[in-house]
């Protein structure tokens, strides 16, 4: 089993992570690894603009984070959608 090595390992393929990986990989002498959590993006609703309605609150595509209880909302929490793919 061979172990690959990289010059840069970027964890998180959000806007900043993708931009940084793109910029660093423009130098062909640099090896860049971009890691993102989640499954492959073969779920059809993530490829359709209005499909986000089927992704928010769906454990397949959403981490289902909640805020802390908010005093201004009588102690209620709010959903905080964060994508997995």
GROMACS .gro file of C-alpha atoms in nm:
model
   85
    1UNK     CA    1   0.000   0.000   0.000
    2UNK     CA    2   0.149   0.331  -0.101
    3UNK     CA    3   0.085   0.652   0.089
    4UNK     CA    4   0.045   0.968  -0.115
    5UNK     CA    5   0.184   1.295   0.007
    6UNK     CA    6   0.051   1.644  -0.051
    7UNK     CA    7   0.194   1.992  -0.019
    8UNK     CA    8  -0.139   2.129   0.105
    9UNK     CA    9  -0.439   1.963   0.268
   10UNK     CA   10  -0.749   2.179   0.285
   11UNK     CA   11  -1.036   2.062   0.504
   12UNK     CA   12  -1.373   2.198   0.395
   13UNK     CA   13  -1.494   2.261   0.043
   14UNK     CA   14  -1.695   2.570   0.117
   15UNK     CA   15  -1.641   2.890  -0.076
   16UNK     CA   16  -1.304   2.968   0.082
   17UNK     CA   17  -1.176   2.609   0.072
   18UNK     CA   18  -1.258   2.566  -0.297
   19UNK     CA   19  -1.111   2.903  -0.387
   20UNK     CA   20  -0.790   2.830  -0.197
   21UNK     CA   21  -0.757   2.482  -0.350
   22UNK     CA   22  -0.811   2.627  -0.696
   23UNK     CA   23  -0.546   2.894  -0.649
   24UNK     CA   24  -0.290   2.658  -0.498
   25UNK     CA   25  -0.344   2.394  -0.766
   26UNK     CA   26  -0.264   2.642  -1.043
   27UNK     CA   27   0.101   2.568  -0.969
   28UNK     CA   28   0.156   2.226  -1.130
   29UNK     CA   29   0.446   2.154  -0.895
   30UNK     CA   30   0.212   2.160  -0.592
   31UNK     CA   31  -0.005   1.868  -0.484
   32UNK     CA   32  -0.330   1.981  -0.323
   33UNK     CA   33  -0.588   1.765  -0.142
   34UNK     CA   34  -0.934   1.911  -0.075
   35UNK     CA   35  -1.145   1.716   0.177
   36UNK     CA   36  -1.517   1.750   0.228
   37UNK     CA   37  -1.751   1.550   0.449
   38UNK     CA   38  -2.060   1.382   0.316
   39UNK     CA   39  -2.166   1.142   0.050
   40UNK     CA   40  -2.111   1.165  -0.325
   41UNK     CA   41  -2.353   1.411  -0.482
   42UNK     CA   42  -2.570   1.159  -0.667
   43UNK     CA   43  -2.890   1.276  -0.494
   44UNK     CA   44  -3.094   1.428  -0.780
   45UNK     CA   45  -3.240   1.719  -0.581
   46UNK     CA   46  -2.903   1.885  -0.523
   47UNK     CA   47  -2.861   1.935  -0.898
   48UNK     CA   48  -3.191   2.119  -0.949
   49UNK     CA   49  -3.214   2.485  -0.840
   50UNK     CA   50  -3.545   2.447  -0.657
   51UNK     CA   51  -3.426   2.114  -0.515
   52UNK     CA   52  -3.285   2.283  -0.206
   53UNK     CA   53  -3.642   2.268  -0.071
   54UNK     CA   54  -3.601   1.888  -0.053
   55UNK     CA   55  -3.255   1.912   0.102
   56UNK     CA   56  -3.311   2.143   0.399
   57UNK     CA   57  -3.405   1.930   0.699
   58UNK     CA   58  -3.323   1.609   0.512
   59UNK     CA   59  -3.064   1.405   0.707
   60UNK     CA   60  -2.921   1.281   0.377
   61UNK     CA   61  -2.811   1.630   0.276
   62UNK     CA   62  -2.828   1.846   0.590
   63UNK     CA   63  -2.628   1.819   0.914
   64UNK     CA   64  -2.948   1.924   1.100
   65UNK     CA   65  -2.769   2.175   1.325
   66UNK     CA   66  -2.976   2.378   1.571
   67UNK     CA   67  -2.893   2.710   1.735
   68UNK     CA   68  -2.870   2.746   2.109
   69UNK     CA   69  -3.199   2.838   2.278
   70UNK     CA   70  -3.265   3.205   2.208
   71UNK     CA   71  -3.401   3.423   2.491
   72UNK     CA   72  -3.567   3.655   2.239
   73UNK     CA   73  -3.757   3.356   2.100
   74UNK     CA   74  -3.884   3.236   2.438
   75UNK     CA   75  -3.606   2.977   2.459
   76UNK     CA   76  -3.678   2.819   2.122
   77UNK     CA   77  -3.404   2.698   1.890
   78UNK     CA   78  -3.379   2.757   1.517
   79UNK     CA   79  -3.271   2.520   1.245
   80UNK     CA   80  -2.933   2.608   1.096
   81UNK     CA   81  -2.912   2.429   0.759
   82UNK     CA   82  -2.560   2.320   0.659
   83UNK     CA   83  -2.504   2.105   0.353
   84UNK     CA   84  -2.326   1.769   0.359
   85UNK     CA   85  -2.233   1.755  -0.008
   0.00000   0.00000   0.00000
